[in-house]
Short mmCIF file of C-alpha atoms and ligand atoms in Angstrom, two decimals:
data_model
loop_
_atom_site.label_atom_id
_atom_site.label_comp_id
_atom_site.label_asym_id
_atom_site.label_seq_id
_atom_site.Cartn_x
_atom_site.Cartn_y
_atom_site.Cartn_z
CA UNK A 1 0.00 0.00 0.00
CA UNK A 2 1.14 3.47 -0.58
CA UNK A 3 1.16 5.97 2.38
CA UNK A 4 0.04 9.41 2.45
CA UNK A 5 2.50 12.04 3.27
CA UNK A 6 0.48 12.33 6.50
CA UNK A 7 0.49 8.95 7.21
CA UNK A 8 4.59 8.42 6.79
CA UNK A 9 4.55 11.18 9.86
CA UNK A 10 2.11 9.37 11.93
CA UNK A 11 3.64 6.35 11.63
CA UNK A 12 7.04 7.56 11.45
CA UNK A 13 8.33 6.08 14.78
CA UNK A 14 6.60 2.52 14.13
CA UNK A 15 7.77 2.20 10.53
CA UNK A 16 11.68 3.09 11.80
CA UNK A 17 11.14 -0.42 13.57
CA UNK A 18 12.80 -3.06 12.00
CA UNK A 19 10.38 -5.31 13.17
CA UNK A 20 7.60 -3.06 11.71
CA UNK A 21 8.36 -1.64 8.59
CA UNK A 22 6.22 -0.41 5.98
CA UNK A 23 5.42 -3.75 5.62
CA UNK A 24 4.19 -4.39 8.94
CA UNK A 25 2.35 -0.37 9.03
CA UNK A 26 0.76 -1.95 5.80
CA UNK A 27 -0.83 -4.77 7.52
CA UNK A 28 -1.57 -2.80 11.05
CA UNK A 29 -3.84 -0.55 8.77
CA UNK A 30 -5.63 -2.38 7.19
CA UNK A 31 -6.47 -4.73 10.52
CA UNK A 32 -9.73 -5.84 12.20
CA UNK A 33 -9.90 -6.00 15.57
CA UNK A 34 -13.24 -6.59 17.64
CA UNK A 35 -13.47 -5.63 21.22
CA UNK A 36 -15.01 -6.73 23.43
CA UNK A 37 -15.86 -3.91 26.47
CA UNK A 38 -15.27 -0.34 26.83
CA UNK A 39 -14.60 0.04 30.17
CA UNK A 40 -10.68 -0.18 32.12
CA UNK A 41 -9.60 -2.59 30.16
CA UNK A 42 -11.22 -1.58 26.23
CA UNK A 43 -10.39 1.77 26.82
CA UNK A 44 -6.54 1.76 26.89
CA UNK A 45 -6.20 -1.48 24.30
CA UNK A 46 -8.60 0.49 21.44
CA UNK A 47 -6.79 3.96 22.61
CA UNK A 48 -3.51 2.53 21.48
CA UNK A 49 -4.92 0.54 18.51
CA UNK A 50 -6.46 3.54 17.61
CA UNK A 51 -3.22 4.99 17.65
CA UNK A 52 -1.22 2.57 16.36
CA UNK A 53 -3.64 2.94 13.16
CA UNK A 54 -5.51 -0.39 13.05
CA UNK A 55 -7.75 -0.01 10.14
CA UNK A 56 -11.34 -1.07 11.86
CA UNK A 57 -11.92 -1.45 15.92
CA UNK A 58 -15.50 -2.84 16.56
CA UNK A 59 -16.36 -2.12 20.24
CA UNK A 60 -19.27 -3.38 21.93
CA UNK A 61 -20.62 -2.63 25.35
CA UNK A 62 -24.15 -1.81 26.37
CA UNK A 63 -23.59 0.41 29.62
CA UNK A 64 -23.77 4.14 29.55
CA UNK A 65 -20.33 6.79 30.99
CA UNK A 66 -20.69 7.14 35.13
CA UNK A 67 -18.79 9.10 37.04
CA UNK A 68 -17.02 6.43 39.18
CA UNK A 69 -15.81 4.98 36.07
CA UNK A 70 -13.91 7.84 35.06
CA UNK A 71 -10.85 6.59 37.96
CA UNK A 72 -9.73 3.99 35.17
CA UNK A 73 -11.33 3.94 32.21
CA UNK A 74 -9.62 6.64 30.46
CA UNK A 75 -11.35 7.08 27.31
CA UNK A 76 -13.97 8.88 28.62
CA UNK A 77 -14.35 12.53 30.58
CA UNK A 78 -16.85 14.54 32.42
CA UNK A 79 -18.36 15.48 29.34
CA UNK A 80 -19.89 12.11 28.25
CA UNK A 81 -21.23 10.65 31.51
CA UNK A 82 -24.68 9.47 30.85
CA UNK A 83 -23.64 8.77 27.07
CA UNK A 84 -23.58 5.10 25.72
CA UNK A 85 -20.03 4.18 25.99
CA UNK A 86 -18.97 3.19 22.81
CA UNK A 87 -19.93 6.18 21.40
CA UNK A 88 -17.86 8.07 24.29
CA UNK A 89 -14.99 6.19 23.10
CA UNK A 90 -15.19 6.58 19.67
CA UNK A 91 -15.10 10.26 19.83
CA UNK A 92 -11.98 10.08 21.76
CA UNK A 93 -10.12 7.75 19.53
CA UNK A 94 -11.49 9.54 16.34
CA UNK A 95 -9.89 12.60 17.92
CA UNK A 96 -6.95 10.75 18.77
CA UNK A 97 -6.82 9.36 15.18
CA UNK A 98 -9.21 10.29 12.41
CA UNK A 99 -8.32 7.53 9.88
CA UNK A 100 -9.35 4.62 11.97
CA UNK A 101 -13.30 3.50 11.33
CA UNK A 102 -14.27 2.87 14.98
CA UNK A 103 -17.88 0.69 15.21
CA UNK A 104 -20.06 1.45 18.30
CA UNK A 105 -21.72 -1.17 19.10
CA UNK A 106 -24.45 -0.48 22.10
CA UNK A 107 -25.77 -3.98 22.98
CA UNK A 108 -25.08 -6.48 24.98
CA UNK A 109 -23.17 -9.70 23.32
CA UNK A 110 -24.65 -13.19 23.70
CA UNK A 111 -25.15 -16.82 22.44
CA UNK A 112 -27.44 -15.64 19.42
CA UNK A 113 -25.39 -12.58 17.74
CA UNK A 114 -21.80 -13.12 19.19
CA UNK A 115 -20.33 -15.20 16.02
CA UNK A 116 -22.05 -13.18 13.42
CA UNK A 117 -20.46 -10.20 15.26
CA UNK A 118 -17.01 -11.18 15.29
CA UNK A 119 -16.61 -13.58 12.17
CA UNK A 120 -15.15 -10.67 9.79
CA UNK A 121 -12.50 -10.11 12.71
CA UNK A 122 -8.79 -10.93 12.56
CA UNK A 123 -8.79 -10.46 16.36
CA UNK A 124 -11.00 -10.11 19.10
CA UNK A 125 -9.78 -8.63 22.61
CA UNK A 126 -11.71 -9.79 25.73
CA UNK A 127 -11.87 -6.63 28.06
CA UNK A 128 -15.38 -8.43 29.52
CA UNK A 129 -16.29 -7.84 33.24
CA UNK A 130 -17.85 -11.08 34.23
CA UNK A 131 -17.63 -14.55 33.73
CA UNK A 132 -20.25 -16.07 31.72
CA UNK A 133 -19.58 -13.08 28.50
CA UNK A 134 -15.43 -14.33 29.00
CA UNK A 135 -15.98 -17.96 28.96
CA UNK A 136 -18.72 -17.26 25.74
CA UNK A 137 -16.05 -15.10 24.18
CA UNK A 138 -13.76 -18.28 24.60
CA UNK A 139 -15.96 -20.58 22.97
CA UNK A 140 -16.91 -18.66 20.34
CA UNK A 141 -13.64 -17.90 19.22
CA UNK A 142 -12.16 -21.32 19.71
CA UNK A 143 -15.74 -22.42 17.27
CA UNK A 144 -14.68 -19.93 14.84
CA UNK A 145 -10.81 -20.32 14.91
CA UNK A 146 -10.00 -17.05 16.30
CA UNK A 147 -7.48 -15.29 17.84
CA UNK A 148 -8.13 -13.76 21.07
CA UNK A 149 -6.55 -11.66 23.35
CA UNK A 150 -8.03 -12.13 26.86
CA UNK A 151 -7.20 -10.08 30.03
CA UNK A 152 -8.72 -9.83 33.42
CA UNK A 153 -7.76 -7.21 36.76
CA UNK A 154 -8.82 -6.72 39.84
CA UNK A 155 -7.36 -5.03 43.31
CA UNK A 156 -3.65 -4.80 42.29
CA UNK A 157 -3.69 -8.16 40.21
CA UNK A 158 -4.19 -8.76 36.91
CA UNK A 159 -3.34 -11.75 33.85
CA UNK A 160 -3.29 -11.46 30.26
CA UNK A 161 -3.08 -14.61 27.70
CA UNK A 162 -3.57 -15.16 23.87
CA UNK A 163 -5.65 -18.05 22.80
CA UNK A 164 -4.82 -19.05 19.46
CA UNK A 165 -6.89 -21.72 18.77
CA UNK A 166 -5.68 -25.15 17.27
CA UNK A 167 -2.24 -24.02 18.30
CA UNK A 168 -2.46 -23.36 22.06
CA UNK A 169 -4.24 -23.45 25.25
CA UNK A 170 -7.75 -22.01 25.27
CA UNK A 171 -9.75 -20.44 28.66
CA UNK A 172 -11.04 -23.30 29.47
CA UNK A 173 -7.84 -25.33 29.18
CA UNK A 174 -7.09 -22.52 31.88
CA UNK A 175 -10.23 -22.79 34.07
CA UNK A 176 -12.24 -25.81 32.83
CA UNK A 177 -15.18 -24.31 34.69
CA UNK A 178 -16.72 -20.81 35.55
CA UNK A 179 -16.23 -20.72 39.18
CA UNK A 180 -19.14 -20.65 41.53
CA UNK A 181 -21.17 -17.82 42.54
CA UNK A 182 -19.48 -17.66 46.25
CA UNK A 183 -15.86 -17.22 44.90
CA UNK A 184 -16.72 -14.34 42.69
CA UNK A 185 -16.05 -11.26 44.37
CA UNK A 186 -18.95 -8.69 44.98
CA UNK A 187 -19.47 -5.77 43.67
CA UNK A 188 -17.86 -4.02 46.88
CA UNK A 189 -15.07 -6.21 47.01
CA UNK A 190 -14.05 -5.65 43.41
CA UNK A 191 -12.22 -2.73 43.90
CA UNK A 192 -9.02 -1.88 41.38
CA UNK A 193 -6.15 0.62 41.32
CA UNK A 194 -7.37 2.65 38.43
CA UNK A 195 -3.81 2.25 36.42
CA UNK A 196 -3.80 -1.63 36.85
CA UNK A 197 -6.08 -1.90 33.90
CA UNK A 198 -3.92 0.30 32.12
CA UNK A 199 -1.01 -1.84 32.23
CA UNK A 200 -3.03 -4.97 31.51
CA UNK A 201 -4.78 -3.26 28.47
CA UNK A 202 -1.31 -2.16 27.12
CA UNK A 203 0.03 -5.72 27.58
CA UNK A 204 -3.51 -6.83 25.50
CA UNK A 205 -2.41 -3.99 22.84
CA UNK A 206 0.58 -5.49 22.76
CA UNK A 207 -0.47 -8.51 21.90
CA UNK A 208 -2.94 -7.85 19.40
CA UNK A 209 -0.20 -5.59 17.48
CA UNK A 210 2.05 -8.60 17.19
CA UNK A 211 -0.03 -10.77 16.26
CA UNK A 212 -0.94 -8.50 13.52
CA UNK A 213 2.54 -7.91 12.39
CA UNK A 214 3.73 -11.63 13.24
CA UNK A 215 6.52 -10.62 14.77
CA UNK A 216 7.91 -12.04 18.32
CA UNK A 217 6.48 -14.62 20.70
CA UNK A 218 2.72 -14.56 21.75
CA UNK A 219 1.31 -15.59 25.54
CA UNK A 220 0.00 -18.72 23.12
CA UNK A 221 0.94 -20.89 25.69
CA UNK A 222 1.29 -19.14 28.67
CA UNK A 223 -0.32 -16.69 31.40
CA UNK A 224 0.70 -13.63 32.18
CA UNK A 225 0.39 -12.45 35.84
CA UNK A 226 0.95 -9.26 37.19
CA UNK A 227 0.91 -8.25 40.92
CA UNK A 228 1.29 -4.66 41.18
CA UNK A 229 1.82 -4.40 44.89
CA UNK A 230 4.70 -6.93 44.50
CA UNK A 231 5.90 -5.66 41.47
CA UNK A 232 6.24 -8.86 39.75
CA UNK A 233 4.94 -10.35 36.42
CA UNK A 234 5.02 -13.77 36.52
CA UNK A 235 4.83 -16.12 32.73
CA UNK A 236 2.98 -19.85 33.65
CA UNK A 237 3.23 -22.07 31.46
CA UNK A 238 -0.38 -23.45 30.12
CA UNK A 239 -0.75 -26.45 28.57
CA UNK A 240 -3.40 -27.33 26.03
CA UNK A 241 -5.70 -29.58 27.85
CA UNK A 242 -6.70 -32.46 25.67
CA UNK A 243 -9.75 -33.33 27.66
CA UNK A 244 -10.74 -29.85 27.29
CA UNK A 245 -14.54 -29.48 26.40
CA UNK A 246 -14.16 -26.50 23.87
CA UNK A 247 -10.37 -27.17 21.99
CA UNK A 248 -10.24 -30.98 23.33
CA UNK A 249 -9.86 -33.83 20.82
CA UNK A 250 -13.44 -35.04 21.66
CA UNK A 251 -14.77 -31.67 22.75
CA UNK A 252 -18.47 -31.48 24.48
CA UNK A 253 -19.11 -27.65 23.64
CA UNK A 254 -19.46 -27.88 19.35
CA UNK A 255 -21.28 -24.85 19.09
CA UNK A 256 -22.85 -22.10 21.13
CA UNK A 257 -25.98 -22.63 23.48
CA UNK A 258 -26.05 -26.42 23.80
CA UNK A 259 -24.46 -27.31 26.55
CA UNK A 260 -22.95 -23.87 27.47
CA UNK A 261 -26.53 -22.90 28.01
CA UNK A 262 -25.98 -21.94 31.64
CA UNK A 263 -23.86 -18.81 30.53
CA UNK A 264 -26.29 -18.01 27.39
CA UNK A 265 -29.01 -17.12 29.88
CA UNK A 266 -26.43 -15.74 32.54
CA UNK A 267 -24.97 -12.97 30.15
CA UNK A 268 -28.64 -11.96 29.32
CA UNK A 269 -29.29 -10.80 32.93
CA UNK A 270 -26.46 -11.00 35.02
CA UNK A 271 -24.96 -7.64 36.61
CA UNK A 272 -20.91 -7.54 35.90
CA UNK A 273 -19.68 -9.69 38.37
CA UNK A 274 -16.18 -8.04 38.51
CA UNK A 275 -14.77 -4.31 38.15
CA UNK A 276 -12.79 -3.82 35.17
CA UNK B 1 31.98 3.04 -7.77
CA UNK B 2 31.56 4.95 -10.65
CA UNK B 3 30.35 1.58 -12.11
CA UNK B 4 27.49 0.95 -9.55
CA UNK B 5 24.29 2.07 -11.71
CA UNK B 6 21.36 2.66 -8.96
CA UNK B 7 17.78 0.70 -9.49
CA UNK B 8 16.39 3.43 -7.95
CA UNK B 9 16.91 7.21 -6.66
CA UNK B 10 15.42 8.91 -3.76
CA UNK B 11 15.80 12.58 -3.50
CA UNK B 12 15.37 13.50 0.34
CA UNK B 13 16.60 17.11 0.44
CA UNK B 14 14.99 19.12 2.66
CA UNK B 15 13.87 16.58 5.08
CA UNK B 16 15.62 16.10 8.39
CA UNK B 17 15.24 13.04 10.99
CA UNK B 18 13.38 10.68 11.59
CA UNK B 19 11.91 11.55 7.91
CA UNK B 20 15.43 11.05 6.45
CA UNK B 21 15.20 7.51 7.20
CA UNK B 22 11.39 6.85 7.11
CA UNK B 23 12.02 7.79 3.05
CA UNK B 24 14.87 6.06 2.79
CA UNK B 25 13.43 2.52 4.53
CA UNK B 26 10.07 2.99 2.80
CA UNK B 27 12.36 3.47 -0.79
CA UNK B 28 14.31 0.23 0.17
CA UNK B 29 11.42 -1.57 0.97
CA UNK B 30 9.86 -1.60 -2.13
CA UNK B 31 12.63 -2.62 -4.22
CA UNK B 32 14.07 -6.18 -4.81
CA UNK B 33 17.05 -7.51 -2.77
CA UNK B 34 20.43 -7.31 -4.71
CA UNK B 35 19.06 -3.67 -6.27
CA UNK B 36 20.42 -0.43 -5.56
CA UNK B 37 18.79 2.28 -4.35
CA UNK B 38 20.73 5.94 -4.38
CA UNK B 39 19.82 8.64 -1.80
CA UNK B 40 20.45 12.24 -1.88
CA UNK B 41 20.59 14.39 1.05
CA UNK B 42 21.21 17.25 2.53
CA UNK B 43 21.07 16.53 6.23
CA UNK B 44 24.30 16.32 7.73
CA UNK B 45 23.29 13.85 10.72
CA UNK B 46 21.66 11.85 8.09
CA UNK B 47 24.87 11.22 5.98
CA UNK B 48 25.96 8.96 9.55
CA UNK B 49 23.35 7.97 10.82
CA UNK B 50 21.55 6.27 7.46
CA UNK B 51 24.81 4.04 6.48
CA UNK B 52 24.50 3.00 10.18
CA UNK B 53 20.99 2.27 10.17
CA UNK B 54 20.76 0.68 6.88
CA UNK B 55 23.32 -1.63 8.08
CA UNK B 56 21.78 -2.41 11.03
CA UNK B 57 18.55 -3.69 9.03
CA UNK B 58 20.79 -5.78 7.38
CA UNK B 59 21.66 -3.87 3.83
CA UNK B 60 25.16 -3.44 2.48
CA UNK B 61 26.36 0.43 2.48
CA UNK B 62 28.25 0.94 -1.01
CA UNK B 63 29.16 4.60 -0.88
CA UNK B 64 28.65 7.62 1.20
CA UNK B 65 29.92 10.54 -1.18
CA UNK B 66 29.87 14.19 -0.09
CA UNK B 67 29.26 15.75 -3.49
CA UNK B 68 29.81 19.54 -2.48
CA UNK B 69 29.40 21.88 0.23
CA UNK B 70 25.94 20.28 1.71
CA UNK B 71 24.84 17.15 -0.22
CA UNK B 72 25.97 13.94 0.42
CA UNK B 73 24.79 10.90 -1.82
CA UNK B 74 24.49 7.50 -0.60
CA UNK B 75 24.57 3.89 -2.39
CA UNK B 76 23.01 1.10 -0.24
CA UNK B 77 22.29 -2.22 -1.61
CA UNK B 78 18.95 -4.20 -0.52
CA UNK B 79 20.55 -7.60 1.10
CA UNK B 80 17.52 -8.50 3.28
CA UNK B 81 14.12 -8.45 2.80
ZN1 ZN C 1 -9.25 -25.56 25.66
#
């Protein structure tokens, strides 16, 4: 692709990169990536796609702006409280970077429209606040042989892994199970350092950049955990489980709503279950 | 290295870092490994520091000419792509 003279500035300081390269600009814009939340975690990842100059970011997320979420998710301001949030977002990243075609989408994901919505995606980025919409994302990309770039955070902790399906682990290789209702913190215990999600939704941007450039290795088998009071990121190794019911060689899950039907009602009318 | 006839020339007077290079990598890019690409300049800092970038990414510097008072011209052949 040819840039414009505008573009060559913009870019300038990725394209310098060895590992980059018009080549590698090339391919960044003319990315999809689908996200999946636009709250501590969505906001950073699309800010920096948005920067980086991915060609389309769908977002989806079905809440409106409030003022308590303005301590971490830094996408939106005073000014857009009470507006949906993906269309808070996508005036900030439009601002930030005009050439990127953000997609708002206000709704609420789930068993019936999730693959439709993220089949024409090269990537989709889990920035989800509760349980049943991350372990739906999972399956749904595993079904559909996509890439995804999942991170979680809470308190002062937070993980980040990349499923590539057919090659690695997937979430439930991770956590076979979503856990039960008693072990998920409540909404008053889910408290987070407002920056935590920034560093976890860099790490995710990360991610999704290399895996659009193919350069350098990928959490693809591994999980990333980072303990900000500590100050320590820690890489487990995660195997591929071959028992597992979504990526396993005899897998249970084969498409969406069967047996997975306990999260396809749970992500209709569940409140988040955890702050992100 | 009169001899060294250049697949391609890049005129990048005028422009100063990181544009210098930007041109010059985009330029080098697009061309075939085992062509030449010329560049002509009239950055100082640029005259160093593209030879030594260039070769860092793996290309072979041929010449790095100062052809009067403030243009330099430089001969790098594409050895990686
Ligand atoms: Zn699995």
């Amino acid at each position: 692709m040819e840039f414009t003279e505008e573009q060559i500035m913009r870019y300038s300081r990725h394209i310098i990169l060895p590992e980059v390269g018009g080549k590698g600009q090339a391919k960044i814009n003319s990315a999809k990536v689908f996200l999946i939340g636009a709250g501590g975690l969505g906001c950073p990842v699309g800010y920096f796609l948005t920067a980086a100059g991915v060609g389309k970011i769908a977002i989806v997320d079905d809440d409106n702006v409030e003022l308590s979420n303005l301590q971490r998710q830094i996408a939106h301001n005073v000014n857009t409280i009470g507006m949906p949030k993906v269309d808070s977002v996508k005036a900030t990243f439009n601002a930030l970077n005009p050439d990127v075609e953000i997609v708002p989408l206000k709704l609420r994901l789930n068993c019936d429209n999730i693959m439709d919505l993220i089949k024409d995606y090269d990537v989709v980025v889990d920035g989800s606040d509760n349980f049943p919409t991350r372990y739906m994302v999972n399956d749904a990309c595993v079904l559909l042989g996509k890439p995804l770039v999942s991170g979680a955070v809470l308190r002062f902790e937070g993980q980040v892994t990349t499923i590539i399906p057919g090659v690695g682990h997937c979430y439930r290789c991770l956590f076979e199970e979503m856990p039960p209702e008693g072990m998920v913190p409540s909404c008053q215990e889910a408290g987070v350092l407002g920056v935590l999600p920034g560093i976890i939704g860099g790490l995710q941007a990360m991610e999704v950049l290399k895996l659009i450039i193919g350069k350098g290795d990928l959490l693809k088998e591994s999980l990333l955990l980072f303990d900000g009071l500590k100050m320590t990121f820690r890489k487990v190794k995660v195997p591929k489980n071959p028992d597992c019911p979504v990526c396993g060689k005899n897998p249970t899950i084969t498409k969406l709503g069967e047996y997975a039907a306990n999260y396809c009602s749970m992500v209709k009318s569940t409140p988040p279950l955890t702050t992100h | 290295m009169e001899d060294i006839i250049p697949d391609k020339k890049l005129d990048i007077r005028g422009l100063h870092c990181p544009y210098t290079f930007v041109r010059s990598k985009l330029a080098i890019e697009a061309m075939n490994v085992g062509e030449v690409l010329e560049i002509l300049l009239d950055f100082a800092e640029a005259s160093n520091s593209i030879p030594k970038s260039m070769q860092d990414h793996g290309h072979k510097v041929l010449d790095v000419a100062r052809i009067n008072e403030k243009e330099w011209v430089i001969l790098v052949r594409k050895d990686k792509d």
